[in-house]
mmCIF file of C-alpha atoms in Angstrom:
data_model
loop_
_atom_site.group_PDB
_atom_site.id
_atom_site.type_symbol
_atom_site.label_atom_id
_atom_site.label_comp_id
_atom_site.label_asym_id
_atom_site.label_seq_id
_atom_site.Cartn_x
_atom_site.Cartn_y
_atom_site.Cartn_z
ATOM 1 C CA UNK Q 1 -19.099 113.437 -5.870
ATOM 2 C CA UNK Q 2 -18.887 110.017 -7.556
ATOM 3 C CA UNK Q 3 -15.907 107.740 -7.106
ATOM 4 C CA UNK Q 4 -14.056 106.502 -10.198
ATOM 5 C CA UNK Q 5 -15.481 103.027 -9.588
ATOM 6 C CA UNK Q 6 -19.060 104.300 -9.472
ATOM 7 C CA UNK Q 7 -18.532 106.475 -12.534
ATOM 8 C CA UNK Q 8 -17.234 103.504 -14.555
ATOM 9 C CA UNK Q 9 -20.131 101.354 -13.360
ATOM 10 C CA UNK Q 10 -22.670 103.978 -14.434
ATOM 11 C CA UNK Q 11 -21.048 104.356 -17.839
ATOM 12 C CA UNK Q 12 -21.694 100.676 -18.579
ATOM 13 C CA UNK Q 13 -25.022 100.499 -16.739
ATOM 14 C CA UNK Q 14 -26.603 103.969 -16.941
ATOM 15 C CA UNK Q 15 -29.873 104.693 -15.125
ATOM 16 C CA UNK Q 16 -32.861 104.645 -17.475
ATOM 17 C CA UNK Q 17 -35.546 107.304 -17.519
ATOM 18 C CA UNK Q 18 -38.961 107.838 -19.166
ATOM 19 C CA UNK Q 19 -38.826 109.415 -22.606
ATOM 20 C CA UNK Q 20 -40.515 112.718 -23.429
ATOM 21 C CA UNK Q 21 -43.129 112.808 -26.168
ATOM 22 C CA UNK Q 22 -41.059 115.288 -28.167
ATOM 23 C CA UNK Q 23 -37.760 113.429 -27.783
ATOM 24 C CA UNK Q 24 -35.145 113.668 -30.514
ATOM 25 C CA UNK Q 25 -35.338 110.409 -32.506
ATOM 26 C CA UNK Q 26 -31.966 109.128 -33.698
ATOM 27 C CA UNK Q 27 -31.355 106.458 -36.320
ATOM 28 C CA UNK Q 28 -28.058 104.562 -36.435
ATOM 29 C CA UNK Q 29 -26.391 103.889 -39.773
ATOM 30 C CA UNK Q 30 -24.470 100.608 -39.299
ATOM 31 C CA UNK Q 31 -24.580 98.057 -36.490
ATOM 32 C CA UNK Q 32 -21.196 99.198 -35.271
ATOM 33 C CA UNK Q 33 -19.346 98.102 -32.104
ATOM 34 C CA UNK Q 34 -18.708 101.726 -31.116
ATOM 35 C CA UNK Q 35 -22.376 102.766 -31.009
ATOM 36 C CA UNK Q 36 -23.186 101.284 -27.557
ATOM 37 C CA UNK Q 37 -20.608 103.412 -25.754
ATOM 38 C CA UNK Q 38 -20.888 106.380 -28.090
ATOM 39 C CA UNK Q 39 -24.652 106.873 -28.127
ATOM 40 C CA UNK Q 40 -26.873 103.928 -27.072
ATOM 41 C CA UNK Q 41 -25.924 103.854 -23.386
ATOM 42 C CA UNK Q 42 -25.784 107.656 -23.011
ATOM 43 C CA UNK Q 43 -29.258 107.914 -24.560
ATOM 44 C CA UNK Q 44 -30.676 105.557 -21.936
ATOM 45 C CA UNK Q 45 -30.415 108.217 -19.240
ATOM 46 C CA UNK Q 46 -31.586 111.145 -21.407
ATOM 47 C CA UNK Q 47 -35.336 111.786 -21.495
ATOM 48 C CA UNK Q 48 -34.944 113.916 -24.628
ATOM 49 C CA UNK Q 49 -33.268 111.247 -26.816
ATOM 50 C CA UNK Q 50 -34.602 108.008 -28.315
ATOM 51 C CA UNK Q 51 -32.672 105.493 -30.428
ATOM 52 C CA UNK Q 52 -35.474 104.901 -32.908
ATOM 53 C CA UNK Q 53 -33.884 102.574 -35.441
ATOM 54 C CA UNK Q 54 -30.812 100.806 -36.756
ATOM 55 C CA UNK Q 55 -29.868 100.344 -40.408
ATOM 56 C CA UNK Q 56 -27.253 97.927 -41.732
ATOM 57 C CA UNK Q 57 -26.412 96.346 -45.072
ATOM 58 C CA UNK Q 58 -27.777 93.042 -43.726
ATOM 59 C CA UNK Q 59 -31.322 92.965 -42.323
ATOM 60 C CA UNK Q 60 -30.519 90.033 -40.034
ATOM 61 C CA UNK Q 61 -27.528 91.863 -38.583
ATOM 62 C CA UNK Q 62 -29.590 94.969 -37.907
ATOM 63 C CA UNK Q 63 -32.383 92.910 -36.328
ATOM 64 C CA UNK Q 64 -30.099 91.034 -33.945
ATOM 65 C CA UNK Q 65 -28.239 94.212 -33.022
ATOM 66 C CA UNK Q 66 -31.516 95.945 -32.216
ATOM 67 C CA UNK Q 67 -32.830 92.986 -30.215
ATOM 68 C CA UNK Q 68 -29.659 92.941 -28.150
ATOM 69 C CA UNK Q 69 -30.367 96.427 -26.849
ATOM 70 C CA UNK Q 70 -34.141 96.103 -26.725
ATOM 71 C CA UNK Q 71 -34.297 92.863 -24.739
ATOM 72 C CA UNK Q 72 -35.807 93.502 -21.295
ATOM 73 C CA UNK Q 73 -35.783 89.983 -19.869
ATOM 74 C CA UNK Q 74 -32.029 89.593 -20.114
ATOM 75 C CA UNK Q 75 -31.429 92.496 -17.764
ATOM 76 C CA UNK Q 76 -33.267 90.681 -14.951
ATOM 77 C CA UNK Q 77 -30.403 88.267 -14.259
ATOM 78 C CA UNK Q 78 -30.347 87.511 -10.533
ATOM 79 C CA UNK Q 79 -27.670 84.856 -10.089
ATOM 80 C CA UNK Q 80 -24.690 83.704 -12.131
ATOM 81 C CA UNK Q 81 -22.680 80.537 -11.606
ATOM 82 C CA UNK Q 82 -19.394 80.543 -13.564
ATOM 83 C CA UNK Q 83 -16.883 77.671 -13.722
ATOM 84 C CA UNK Q 84 -13.554 77.306 -15.537
ATOM 85 C CA UNK Q 85 -11.617 74.160 -14.645
ATOM 86 C CA UNK Q 86 -8.484 72.854 -16.390
ATOM 87 C CA UNK Q 87 -7.428 69.223 -16.573
ATOM 88 C CA UNK Q 88 -4.196 68.176 -14.843
ATOM 89 C CA UNK Q 89 -1.034 68.617 -16.895
ATOM 90 C CA UNK Q 90 -1.831 71.883 -18.657
ATOM 91 C CA UNK Q 91 -0.229 73.983 -15.926
ATOM 92 C CA UNK Q 92 2.910 72.400 -14.460
ATOM 93 C CA UNK Q 93 4.015 73.195 -10.871
ATOM 94 C CA UNK Q 94 6.871 75.272 -12.336
ATOM 95 C CA UNK Q 95 4.435 77.372 -14.399
ATOM 96 C CA UNK Q 96 4.502 81.129 -13.753
ATOM 97 C CA UNK Q 97 0.846 80.880 -12.744
ATOM 98 C CA UNK Q 98 2.019 79.215 -9.539
ATOM 99 C CA UNK Q 99 4.597 81.914 -8.787
ATOM 100 C CA UNK Q 100 3.902 83.799 -5.562
ATOM 101 C CA UNK Q 101 6.290 86.579 -6.642
ATOM 102 C CA UNK Q 102 4.259 87.093 -9.838
ATOM 103 C CA UNK Q 103 0.937 87.174 -7.964
ATOM 104 C CA UNK Q 104 0.037 83.752 -9.314
ATOM 105 C CA UNK Q 105 -3.079 81.755 -8.592
ATOM 106 C CA UNK Q 106 -6.207 80.474 -10.271
ATOM 107 C CA UNK Q 107 -7.696 83.920 -10.886
ATOM 108 C CA UNK Q 108 -4.457 85.120 -12.477
ATOM 109 C CA UNK Q 109 -5.329 83.250 -15.674
ATOM 110 C CA UNK Q 110 -8.873 82.017 -15.140
ATOM 111 C CA UNK Q 111 -10.431 85.326 -14.166
ATOM 112 C CA UNK Q 112 -12.968 84.790 -16.936
ATOM 113 C CA UNK Q 113 -15.298 83.465 -14.238
ATOM 114 C CA UNK Q 114 -15.341 86.838 -12.501
ATOM 115 C CA UNK Q 115 -15.619 88.676 -15.819
ATOM 116 C CA UNK Q 116 -18.632 86.546 -16.753
ATOM 117 C CA UNK Q 117 -20.365 87.285 -13.452
ATOM 118 C CA UNK Q 118 -19.766 91.033 -13.790
ATOM 119 C CA UNK Q 119 -20.813 91.041 -17.438
ATOM 120 C CA UNK Q 120 -24.072 89.118 -17.163
ATOM 121 C CA UNK Q 121 -25.181 90.723 -13.901
ATOM 122 C CA UNK Q 122 -24.270 94.170 -15.201
ATOM 123 C CA UNK Q 123 -22.774 95.164 -11.861
ATOM 124 C CA UNK Q 124 -19.674 95.005 -9.699
ATOM 125 C CA UNK Q 125 -19.297 92.793 -6.595
ATOM 126 C CA UNK Q 126 -19.684 94.678 -3.328
ATOM 127 C CA UNK Q 127 -19.065 91.880 -0.831
ATOM 128 C CA UNK Q 128 -17.399 88.469 -0.764
ATOM 129 C CA UNK Q 129 -19.823 86.233 1.125
ATOM 130 C CA UNK Q 130 -17.541 83.208 1.196
ATOM 131 C CA UNK Q 131 -14.284 82.004 -0.338
ATOM 132 C CA UNK Q 132 -12.165 78.874 -0.298
ATOM 133 C CA UNK Q 133 -8.683 78.574 -1.788
ATOM 134 C CA UNK Q 134 -6.806 75.297 -2.214
ATOM 135 C CA UNK Q 135 -3.080 75.253 -3.103
ATOM 136 C CA UNK Q 136 -1.433 72.700 -5.373
ATOM 137 C CA UNK Q 137 0.217 69.953 -3.300
ATOM 138 C CA UNK Q 138 3.939 70.634 -3.166
ATOM 139 C CA UNK Q 139 3.549 74.190 -4.457
ATOM 140 C CA UNK Q 140 3.527 77.515 -2.594
ATOM 141 C CA UNK Q 141 0.932 77.359 0.165
ATOM 142 C CA UNK Q 142 -0.213 80.930 -0.499
ATOM 143 C CA UNK Q 143 -0.882 80.395 -4.204
ATOM 144 C CA UNK Q 144 -4.321 78.995 -4.979
ATOM 145 C CA UNK Q 145 -4.638 76.167 -7.475
ATOM 146 C CA UNK Q 146 -8.390 76.143 -6.966
ATOM 147 C CA UNK Q 147 -10.633 78.999 -5.907
ATOM 148 C CA UNK Q 148 -14.317 78.954 -5.069
ATOM 149 C CA UNK Q 149 -16.243 82.028 -3.934
ATOM 150 C CA UNK Q 150 -19.731 83.468 -3.523
ATOM 151 C CA UNK Q 151 -20.102 87.175 -4.266
ATOM 152 C CA UNK Q 152 -22.797 89.717 -3.501
ATOM 153 C CA UNK Q 153 -23.401 92.241 -6.292
ATOM 154 C CA UNK Q 154 -26.062 94.205 -4.441
ATOM 155 C CA UNK Q 155 -29.769 94.664 -5.248
ATOM 156 C CA UNK Q 156 -30.426 90.943 -4.814
ATOM 157 C CA UNK Q 157 -27.814 89.863 -7.358
ATOM 158 C CA UNK Q 158 -25.278 87.164 -6.472
ATOM 159 C CA UNK Q 159 -22.690 85.011 -8.199
ATOM 160 C CA UNK Q 160 -20.778 81.844 -7.525
ATOM 161 C CA UNK Q 161 -17.393 81.418 -9.195
ATOM 162 C CA UNK Q 162 -15.104 78.410 -9.321
ATOM 163 C CA UNK Q 163 -11.804 78.003 -11.161
ATOM 164 C CA UNK Q 164 -8.910 75.561 -11.074
ATOM 165 C CA UNK Q 165 -5.546 75.452 -12.830
ATOM 166 C CA UNK Q 166 -5.386 71.696 -12.301
ATOM 167 C CA UNK Q 167 -8.540 69.865 -11.233
ATOM 168 C CA UNK Q 168 -7.691 66.373 -10.003
ATOM 169 C CA UNK Q 169 -9.695 63.647 -11.737
ATOM 170 C CA UNK Q 170 -10.998 65.942 -14.474
ATOM 171 C CA UNK Q 171 -10.741 64.468 -17.976
ATOM 172 C CA UNK Q 172 -12.231 67.315 -19.981
ATOM 173 C CA UNK Q 173 -11.935 71.082 -19.545
ATOM 174 C CA UNK Q 174 -14.990 72.764 -18.014
ATOM 175 C CA UNK Q 175 -16.150 76.185 -19.235
ATOM 176 C CA UNK Q 176 -19.688 76.727 -17.996
ATOM 177 C CA UNK Q 177 -21.851 79.672 -17.007
ATOM 178 C CA UNK Q 178 -25.383 79.408 -15.648
ATOM 179 C CA UNK Q 179 -27.506 82.545 -15.602
ATOM 180 C CA UNK Q 180 -30.725 82.612 -13.607
ATOM 181 C CA UNK Q 181 -33.287 85.297 -14.379
ATOM 182 C CA UNK Q 182 -36.817 85.746 -13.086
ATOM 183 C CA UNK Q 183 -38.239 83.646 -15.915
ATOM 184 C CA UNK Q 184 -35.413 81.633 -17.489
ATOM 185 C CA UNK Q 185 -32.318 79.589 -16.746
ATOM 186 C CA UNK Q 186 -29.546 79.959 -19.322
ATOM 187 C CA UNK Q 187 -26.672 77.462 -19.405
ATOM 188 C CA UNK Q 188 -23.630 78.279 -21.543
ATOM 189 C CA UNK Q 189 -20.887 75.770 -22.278
ATOM 190 C CA UNK Q 190 -17.646 76.797 -23.959
ATOM 191 C CA UNK Q 191 -17.994 80.483 -23.141
ATOM 192 C CA UNK Q 192 -14.243 81.187 -22.983
ATOM 193 C CA UNK Q 193 -13.264 79.532 -26.279
ATOM 194 C CA UNK Q 194 -16.610 79.128 -28.077
ATOM 195 C CA UNK Q 195 -14.997 78.514 -31.472
ATOM 196 C CA UNK Q 196 -13.835 75.122 -30.173
ATOM 197 C CA UNK Q 197 -17.398 74.038 -29.468
ATOM 198 C CA UNK Q 198 -20.277 75.496 -27.491
ATOM 199 C CA UNK Q 199 -23.940 75.261 -26.606
ATOM 200 C CA UNK Q 200 -26.504 77.608 -25.141
ATOM 201 C CA UNK Q 201 -29.415 75.927 -23.378
ATOM 202 C CA UNK Q 202 -32.354 78.061 -22.247
ATOM 203 C CA UNK Q 203 -35.014 76.665 -19.963
ATOM 204 C CA UNK Q 204 -38.271 78.514 -19.422
ATOM 205 C CA UNK Q 205 -38.923 78.076 -15.711
ATOM 206 C CA UNK Q 206 -42.717 78.140 -15.818
ATOM 207 C CA UNK Q 207 -43.278 75.697 -18.701
ATOM 208 C CA UNK Q 208 -40.009 73.751 -18.619
ATOM 209 C CA UNK Q 209 -39.577 74.391 -22.344
ATOM 210 C CA UNK Q 210 -35.961 73.926 -23.448
ATOM 211 C CA UNK Q 211 -34.103 75.468 -26.386
ATOM 212 C CA UNK Q 212 -30.574 74.387 -27.258
ATOM 213 C CA UNK Q 213 -28.441 75.976 -29.950
ATOM 214 C CA UNK Q 214 -24.820 76.466 -30.952
ATOM 215 C CA UNK Q 215 -22.988 79.775 -31.295
ATOM 216 C CA UNK Q 216 -20.660 78.615 -34.062
ATOM 217 C CA UNK Q 217 -22.494 80.361 -36.886
ATOM 218 C CA UNK Q 218 -22.291 83.692 -35.068
ATOM 219 C CA UNK Q 219 -18.547 83.848 -35.558
ATOM 220 C CA UNK Q 220 -19.036 83.627 -39.288
ATOM 221 C CA UNK Q 221 -21.998 85.986 -39.612
ATOM 222 C CA UNK Q 222 -21.610 88.565 -36.862
ATOM 223 C CA UNK Q 223 -17.899 88.801 -36.080
ATOM 224 C CA UNK Q 224 -17.864 92.417 -37.263
ATOM 225 C CA UNK Q 225 -20.593 93.509 -34.861
ATOM 226 C CA UNK Q 226 -19.112 92.614 -31.482
ATOM 227 C CA UNK Q 227 -15.691 91.011 -31.375
ATOM 228 C CA UNK Q 228 -15.818 89.462 -27.890
ATOM 229 C CA UNK Q 229 -17.250 85.976 -27.239
ATOM 230 C CA UNK Q 230 -19.355 87.333 -24.395
ATOM 231 C CA UNK Q 231 -20.745 90.008 -26.679
ATOM 232 C CA UNK Q 232 -21.764 87.370 -29.209
ATOM 233 C CA UNK Q 233 -23.366 85.312 -26.469
ATOM 234 C CA UNK Q 234 -25.340 88.361 -25.378
ATOM 235 C CA UNK Q 235 -26.765 88.808 -28.871
ATOM 236 C CA UNK Q 236 -27.692 85.140 -29.065
ATOM 237 C CA UNK Q 237 -29.321 85.240 -25.623
ATOM 238 C CA UNK Q 238 -31.391 88.268 -26.592
ATOM 239 C CA UNK Q 239 -32.615 86.626 -29.772
ATOM 240 C CA UNK Q 240 -33.493 83.293 -28.166
ATOM 241 C CA UNK Q 241 -35.255 84.898 -25.223
ATOM 242 C CA UNK Q 242 -37.339 86.921 -27.656
ATOM 243 C CA UNK Q 243 -38.349 83.626 -29.286
ATOM 244 C CA UNK Q 244 -39.486 82.169 -25.982
ATOM 245 C CA UNK Q 245 -41.495 85.231 -24.940
#
């Protein structure tokens, strides 16, 4: 019997199986946000079903949507390094984020680093390999102002996360994620609030070839496909990695 945690993990990352020659071929009408959970992921683990095509009223939208789910290289992410650091002054010592009674701490508000690691690795952490918490001087000693940890996600996948509610000496907010795959290194800046400015830099490890682009146009053109910033990044990653293959 599966635990609830394992069941939820398999829903988002179902096991894939070979397709039968006489599989039912399904075409999707609309690049909708509900299709992944409703039919695309379930079809991955069914030998008798193939998602054969996607139709939308915009050919570019349909193409990007299809590439998102067809990209093979993206799924080989091995290590993620996620940082979210705030400059001093944004969170005052009296802020609720520093309240021990309210379960305060860096991850209370800056848990995007953990979400990014889980999202891009497509798995859940199984072990904490190391962790270091630093309180704010003069604040509650059991409430972390800064947190740094290394997590094991199993099957050779790891992540390093670092977040701070007030990083001494920092002059500009840091929102960065680095994703290492078997063939590429992807560096994302501005992943939490990409509409304020962002870049995605992809480096092909073998050749050293670098591609750098902005996500800004995606919010205008594809906001109806996937509404989350991470979802938009995933589409952009899939497209760019197809270009470098």
